[in-house]
Every structure is written in structure tokens, then in C-alpha cells.
Amino acid sequence: MGTAYRRHFNTCNSDFFVINLQMGSEVAVNPKAYPLADAQLTITILDLVQQAANYKQLKKGANEATKTLNRGISEFIVMAADTEPLEILLHLPLLAEDKNVPYVFVPSKQALGRACGVTRPVIACSVTSNEGSQLKGQIQQLKDAIEKLLI
């Protein structure tokens, strides 16, 4: 992905994501990465991840995502399908199923990292619960959409 893509991410132009996700054949997706979000759901997920980062309701990285699951504060888990090797985060779906927390894969760790508000790639993140959060409704809608993928 070129520097133009990185430079324009901060404009939050969702159409830019669609073009890059549909045309971006750079992303190699492992068949073990299930359920994989489609382009439209990926945009919605990354938008909510970005908002959760602003509200301090986001934990970045496989280790922190594991901690949120163990503590019972995770609303849902997002993982990158182009992680190499994918096995370094495949413990998360097992743990998420044990804790009844929905999980989903998005195609790009670079896009997930940018949505998390960092310059580095992020292979997993966890959106956490917060009592008086303004994101509660959006989180619930997205959880329902992710759970439909798992059926």
C-alpha cells in the first residue's frame, strides 16, 4: 500500500476504504481466518474501532485482547486475517467462544492499526465495555452483525 493511502486515512473517507479493500489484492487471506468480514462490514468495524480508541474503550494487540477476555470486559474481538503466521492469534477465537464473546477477522492488519490510532500494524484488538458509554448502541448493533456471521 502506498504512502497516499496512509496520508489520506485521517480524513475518515470511508469510500477510500471500499476502493482499497475491493481493489487491494495485496492482502493474502488465510482460510483459517473465519469469519471474515466483507468490505462493508469491515468499514463499519474499523469506524467503530476508531471511535472506541477515542473513547479509551480499545485494547490493542493479541496479549491485551487475551487479558480483556480473561477479565470479562471484552465486547468483541477484531483480528487481522493477513497475520503471518496466523497461529499467533488463533488462541483468541477459542477463548472468545468459551467466554461467549463475538469475534471477527478483517482483511488488513495495516488498516486495523490505523483504525486503532497507531502507525504500526495491529493483529488483534478488543473493544471493551464501559457503563456510561455513548458507543453502547453502536457496539450492540455491531455485535449482532458479527454474531450473524458466526451462525
PDB file of C-alpha atoms in Angstrom:
ATOM      1  CA  MET A   1       0.000   0.000   0.000  1.00  0.00           C
ATOM      2  CA  GLY A   2       1.362   3.351  -0.994  1.00  0.00           C
ATOM      3  CA  THR A   3       2.036   6.421   1.060  1.00  0.00           C
ATOM      4  CA  ALA A   4      -1.005   8.157  -0.434  1.00  0.00           C
ATOM      5  CA  TYR A   5      -3.214   5.583   1.291  1.00  0.00           C
ATOM      6  CA  ARG A   6      -1.529   6.245   4.643  1.00  0.00           C
ATOM      7  CA  ARG A   7      -1.675  10.006   4.217  1.00  0.00           C
ATOM      8  CA  HIS A   8      -5.399  10.086   3.407  1.00  0.00           C
ATOM      9  CA  PHE A   9      -6.577   7.731   6.146  1.00  0.00           C
ATOM     10  CA  ASN A  10      -7.014  10.524   8.690  1.00  0.00           C
ATOM     11  CA  THR A  11      -9.678  12.161   6.517  1.00  0.00           C
ATOM     12  CA  CYS A  12     -12.029   9.295   7.541  1.00  0.00           C
ATOM     13  CA  ASN A  13     -13.301   8.957   3.977  1.00  0.00           C
ATOM     14  CA  SER A  14     -14.987   5.552   4.115  1.00  0.00           C
ATOM     15  CA  ASP A  15     -15.221   5.314   0.303  1.00  0.00           C
ATOM     16  CA  PHE A  16     -11.428   5.199   0.236  1.00  0.00           C
ATOM     17  CA  PHE A  17     -11.577   2.003   2.297  1.00  0.00           C
ATOM     18  CA  VAL A  18     -14.047   0.380  -0.113  1.00  0.00           C
ATOM     19  CA  ILE A  19     -11.826   1.073  -3.124  1.00  0.00           C
ATOM     20  CA  ASN A  20      -8.735  -0.226  -1.380  1.00  0.00           C
ATOM     21  CA  LEU A  21     -10.463  -3.271   0.069  1.00  0.00           C
ATOM     22  CA  GLN A  22     -12.044  -4.198  -3.250  1.00  0.00           C
ATOM     23  CA  MET A  23      -9.011  -3.417  -5.389  1.00  0.00           C
ATOM     24  CA  GLY A  24      -6.323  -4.189  -2.805  1.00  0.00           C
ATOM     25  CA  SER A  25      -5.348  -7.694  -3.795  1.00  0.00           C
ATOM     26  CA  GLU A  26      -2.161  -7.249  -1.734  1.00  0.00           C
ATOM     27  CA  VAL A  27      -3.959  -8.847   1.195  1.00  0.00           C
ATOM     28  CA  ALA A  28      -3.350 -12.605   1.378  1.00  0.00           C
ATOM     29  CA  VAL A  29      -6.141 -14.183   3.413  1.00  0.00           C
ATOM     30  CA  ASN A  30      -5.592 -17.458   5.240  1.00  0.00           C
ATOM     31  CA  PRO A  31      -8.577 -19.871   5.014  1.00  0.00           C
ATOM     32  CA  LYS A  32      -8.319 -20.374   8.800  1.00  0.00           C
ATOM     33  CA  ALA A  33      -9.371 -16.715   9.209  1.00  0.00           C
ATOM     34  CA  TYR A  34     -13.068 -17.341   9.767  1.00  0.00           C
ATOM     35  CA  PRO A  35     -15.420 -15.466   9.947  1.00  0.00           C
ATOM     36  CA  LEU A  36     -14.014 -12.854   7.565  1.00  0.00           C
ATOM     37  CA  ALA A  37     -15.925  -9.574   7.331  1.00  0.00           C
ATOM     38  CA  ASP A  38     -16.960  -8.376   3.876  1.00  0.00           C
ATOM     39  CA  ALA A  39     -15.926  -4.916   2.633  1.00  0.00           C
ATOM     40  CA  GLN A  40     -18.971  -3.080   4.033  1.00  0.00           C
ATOM     41  CA  LEU A  41     -18.801  -4.745   7.452  1.00  0.00           C
ATOM     42  CA  THR A  42     -15.042  -4.122   7.573  1.00  0.00           C
ATOM     43  CA  ILE A  43     -15.649  -0.388   7.129  1.00  0.00           C
ATOM     44  CA  THR A  44     -18.229  -0.407   9.920  1.00  0.00           C
ATOM     45  CA  ILE A  45     -15.905  -2.366  12.218  1.00  0.00           C
ATOM     46  CA  LEU A  46     -12.913  -0.100  11.573  1.00  0.00           C
ATOM     47  CA  ASP A  47     -15.055   3.028  12.101  1.00  0.00           C
ATOM     48  CA  LEU A  48     -16.235   1.719  15.479  1.00  0.00           C
ATOM     49  CA  VAL A  49     -12.690   0.659  16.425  1.00  0.00           C
ATOM     50  CA  GLN A  50     -11.528   4.208  15.679  1.00  0.00           C
ATOM     51  CA  GLN A  51     -14.318   5.677  17.838  1.00  0.00           C
ATOM     52  CA  ALA A  52     -13.579   3.192  20.631  1.00  0.00           C
ATOM     53  CA  ALA A  53      -9.927   4.292  20.559  1.00  0.00           C
ATOM     54  CA  ASN A  54     -11.068   7.906  21.020  1.00  0.00           C
ATOM     55  CA  TYR A  55     -13.268   6.887  23.978  1.00  0.00           C
ATOM     56  CA  LYS A  56     -10.457   4.809  25.540  1.00  0.00           C
ATOM     57  CA  GLN A  57     -12.505   1.639  25.064  1.00  0.00           C
ATOM     58  CA  LEU A  58      -9.919  -0.206  22.983  1.00  0.00           C
ATOM     59  CA  LYS A  59      -7.096  -2.591  23.812  1.00  0.00           C
ATOM     60  CA  LYS A  60      -4.546  -3.194  21.060  1.00  0.00           C
ATOM     61  CA  GLY A  61      -2.581  -6.390  20.465  1.00  0.00           C
ATOM     62  CA  ALA A  62      -3.155 -10.111  20.941  1.00  0.00           C
ATOM     63  CA  ASN A  63      -1.863 -10.103  24.530  1.00  0.00           C
ATOM     64  CA  GLU A  64      -4.118  -7.250  25.664  1.00  0.00           C
ATOM     65  CA  ALA A  65      -7.098  -8.787  23.835  1.00  0.00           C
ATOM     66  CA  THR A  66      -6.443 -12.026  25.749  1.00  0.00           C
ATOM     67  CA  LYS A  67      -6.391 -10.089  29.036  1.00  0.00           C
ATOM     68  CA  THR A  68      -9.740  -8.388  28.300  1.00  0.00           C
ATOM     69  CA  LEU A  69     -11.325 -11.768  27.533  1.00  0.00           C
ATOM     70  CA  ASN A  70      -9.981 -13.276  30.763  1.00  0.00           C
ATOM     71  CA  ARG A  71     -11.215 -10.270  32.779  1.00  0.00           C
ATOM     72  CA  GLY A  72     -14.666 -10.392  31.146  1.00  0.00           C
ATOM     73  CA  ILE A  73     -14.623  -6.792  29.883  1.00  0.00           C
ATOM     74  CA  SER A  74     -14.441  -7.503  26.145  1.00  0.00           C
ATOM     75  CA  GLU A  75     -17.454  -6.669  23.949  1.00  0.00           C
ATOM     76  CA  PHE A  76     -15.947  -8.193  20.791  1.00  0.00           C
ATOM     77  CA  ILE A  77     -12.579  -9.124  19.272  1.00  0.00           C
ATOM     78  CA  VAL A  78     -11.244  -7.982  15.886  1.00  0.00           C
ATOM     79  CA  MET A  79      -8.324  -9.850  14.292  1.00  0.00           C
ATOM     80  CA  ALA A  80      -6.313  -9.338  11.098  1.00  0.00           C
ATOM     81  CA  ALA A  81      -6.580 -12.117   8.501  1.00  0.00           C
ATOM     82  CA  ASP A  82      -3.205 -11.292   6.928  1.00  0.00           C
ATOM     83  CA  THR A  83      -1.274 -12.035  10.120  1.00  0.00           C
ATOM     84  CA  GLU A  84       1.781 -14.159   9.402  1.00  0.00           C
ATOM     85  CA  PRO A  85       1.865 -16.743  10.927  1.00  0.00           C
ATOM     86  CA  LEU A  86      -1.856 -16.709  11.720  1.00  0.00           C
ATOM     87  CA  GLU A  87      -1.358 -19.233  14.517  1.00  0.00           C
ATOM     88  CA  ILE A  88      -0.038 -16.497  16.847  1.00  0.00           C
ATOM     89  CA  LEU A  89      -3.597 -15.268  17.352  1.00  0.00           C
ATOM     90  CA  LEU A  90      -5.681 -18.410  16.816  1.00  0.00           C
ATOM     91  CA  HIS A  91      -5.982 -18.892  20.582  1.00  0.00           C
ATOM     92  CA  LEU A  92      -8.291 -15.849  20.631  1.00  0.00           C
ATOM     93  CA  PRO A  93     -11.286 -17.442  18.817  1.00  0.00           C
ATOM     94  CA  LEU A  94     -11.157 -20.420  21.210  1.00  0.00           C
ATOM     95  CA  LEU A  95     -11.051 -18.175  24.262  1.00  0.00           C
ATOM     96  CA  ALA A  96     -13.746 -15.882  22.825  1.00  0.00           C
ATOM     97  CA  GLU A  97     -16.073 -18.848  22.263  1.00  0.00           C
ATOM     98  CA  ASP A  98     -15.501 -20.015  25.848  1.00  0.00           C
ATOM     99  CA  LYS A  99     -16.424 -16.541  27.106  1.00  0.00           C
ATOM    100  CA  ASN A 100     -19.345 -16.100  24.625  1.00  0.00           C
ATOM    101  CA  VAL A 101     -17.727 -13.043  23.041  1.00  0.00           C
ATOM    102  CA  PRO A 102     -18.160 -12.495  19.279  1.00  0.00           C
ATOM    103  CA  TYR A 103     -15.042 -12.263  17.119  1.00  0.00           C
ATOM    104  CA  VAL A 104     -14.329 -11.373  13.500  1.00  0.00           C
ATOM    105  CA  PHE A 105     -11.425 -11.132  11.070  1.00  0.00           C
ATOM    106  CA  VAL A 106     -10.745  -8.078   8.908  1.00  0.00           C
ATOM    107  CA  PRO A 107      -8.521  -8.356   5.810  1.00  0.00           C
ATOM    108  CA  SER A 108      -5.688  -5.974   6.729  1.00  0.00           C
ATOM    109  CA  LYS A 109      -3.500  -5.539   9.816  1.00  0.00           C
ATOM    110  CA  GLN A 110      -2.318  -2.184   8.413  1.00  0.00           C
ATOM    111  CA  ALA A 111      -5.888  -0.857   8.204  1.00  0.00           C
ATOM    112  CA  LEU A 112      -6.633  -2.224  11.692  1.00  0.00           C
ATOM    113  CA  GLY A 113      -3.544  -0.463  13.053  1.00  0.00           C
ATOM    114  CA  ARG A 114      -4.581   2.851  11.524  1.00  0.00           C
ATOM    115  CA  ALA A 115      -8.112   2.482  12.881  1.00  0.00           C
ATOM    116  CA  CYS A 116      -6.584   1.819  16.329  1.00  0.00           C
ATOM    117  CA  GLY A 117      -4.772   5.143  16.045  1.00  0.00           C
ATOM    118  CA  VAL A 118      -1.221   3.805  15.761  1.00  0.00           C
ATOM    119  CA  THR A 119       1.233   3.860  12.874  1.00  0.00           C
ATOM    120  CA  ARG A 120       2.202   0.194  13.221  1.00  0.00           C
ATOM    121  CA  PRO A 121       0.160  -2.830  12.097  1.00  0.00           C
ATOM    122  CA  VAL A 122      -2.159  -4.310  14.738  1.00  0.00           C
ATOM    123  CA  ILE A 123      -3.041  -8.019  14.513  1.00  0.00           C
ATOM    124  CA  ALA A 124      -5.809  -8.032  17.143  1.00  0.00           C
ATOM    125  CA  CYS A 125      -7.803  -5.629  19.264  1.00  0.00           C
ATOM    126  CA  SER A 126     -10.612  -5.763  21.761  1.00  0.00           C
ATOM    127  CA  VAL A 127     -13.428  -3.253  22.152  1.00  0.00           C
ATOM    128  CA  THR A 128     -14.171  -3.097  25.877  1.00  0.00           C
ATOM    129  CA  SER A 129     -17.323  -2.358  27.841  1.00  0.00           C
ATOM    130  CA  ASN A 130     -17.924   0.862  29.727  1.00  0.00           C
ATOM    131  CA  GLU A 131     -21.082   1.634  31.711  1.00  0.00           C
ATOM    132  CA  GLY A 132     -21.998   5.157  30.569  1.00  0.00           C
ATOM    133  CA  SER A 133     -20.525   4.842  27.092  1.00  0.00           C
ATOM    134  CA  GLN A 134     -22.005   6.738  24.150  1.00  0.00           C
ATOM    135  CA  LEU A 135     -20.930   3.836  21.918  1.00  0.00           C
ATOM    136  CA  LYS A 136     -23.136   1.254  23.655  1.00  0.00           C
ATOM    137  CA  GLY A 137     -25.808   1.218  20.922  1.00  0.00           C
ATOM    138  CA  GLN A 138     -23.303   1.026  18.072  1.00  0.00           C
ATOM    139  CA  ILE A 139     -21.356  -1.718  19.844  1.00  0.00           C
ATOM    140  CA  GLN A 140     -24.540  -3.770  20.324  1.00  0.00           C
ATOM    141  CA  GLN A 141     -25.519  -3.409  16.640  1.00  0.00           C
ATOM    142  CA  LEU A 142     -22.060  -4.491  15.518  1.00  0.00           C
ATOM    143  CA  LYS A 143     -22.032  -7.416  17.975  1.00  0.00           C
ATOM    144  CA  ASP A 144     -25.302  -8.630  16.442  1.00  0.00           C
ATOM    145  CA  ALA A 145     -23.875  -8.328  12.903  1.00  0.00           C
ATOM    146  CA  ILE A 146     -20.743 -10.268  13.909  1.00  0.00           C
ATOM    147  CA  GLU A 147     -22.809 -12.970  15.633  1.00  0.00           C
ATOM    148  CA  LYS A 148     -24.798 -13.445  12.400  1.00  0.00           C
ATOM    149  CA  LEU A 149     -21.512 -14.265  10.638  1.00  0.00           C
ATOM    150  CA  LEU A 150     -20.759 -16.963  13.205  1.00  0.00           C
ATOM    151  CA  ILE A 151     -24.051 -18.799  12.588  1.00  0.00           C
TER     152      ILE A 151
END
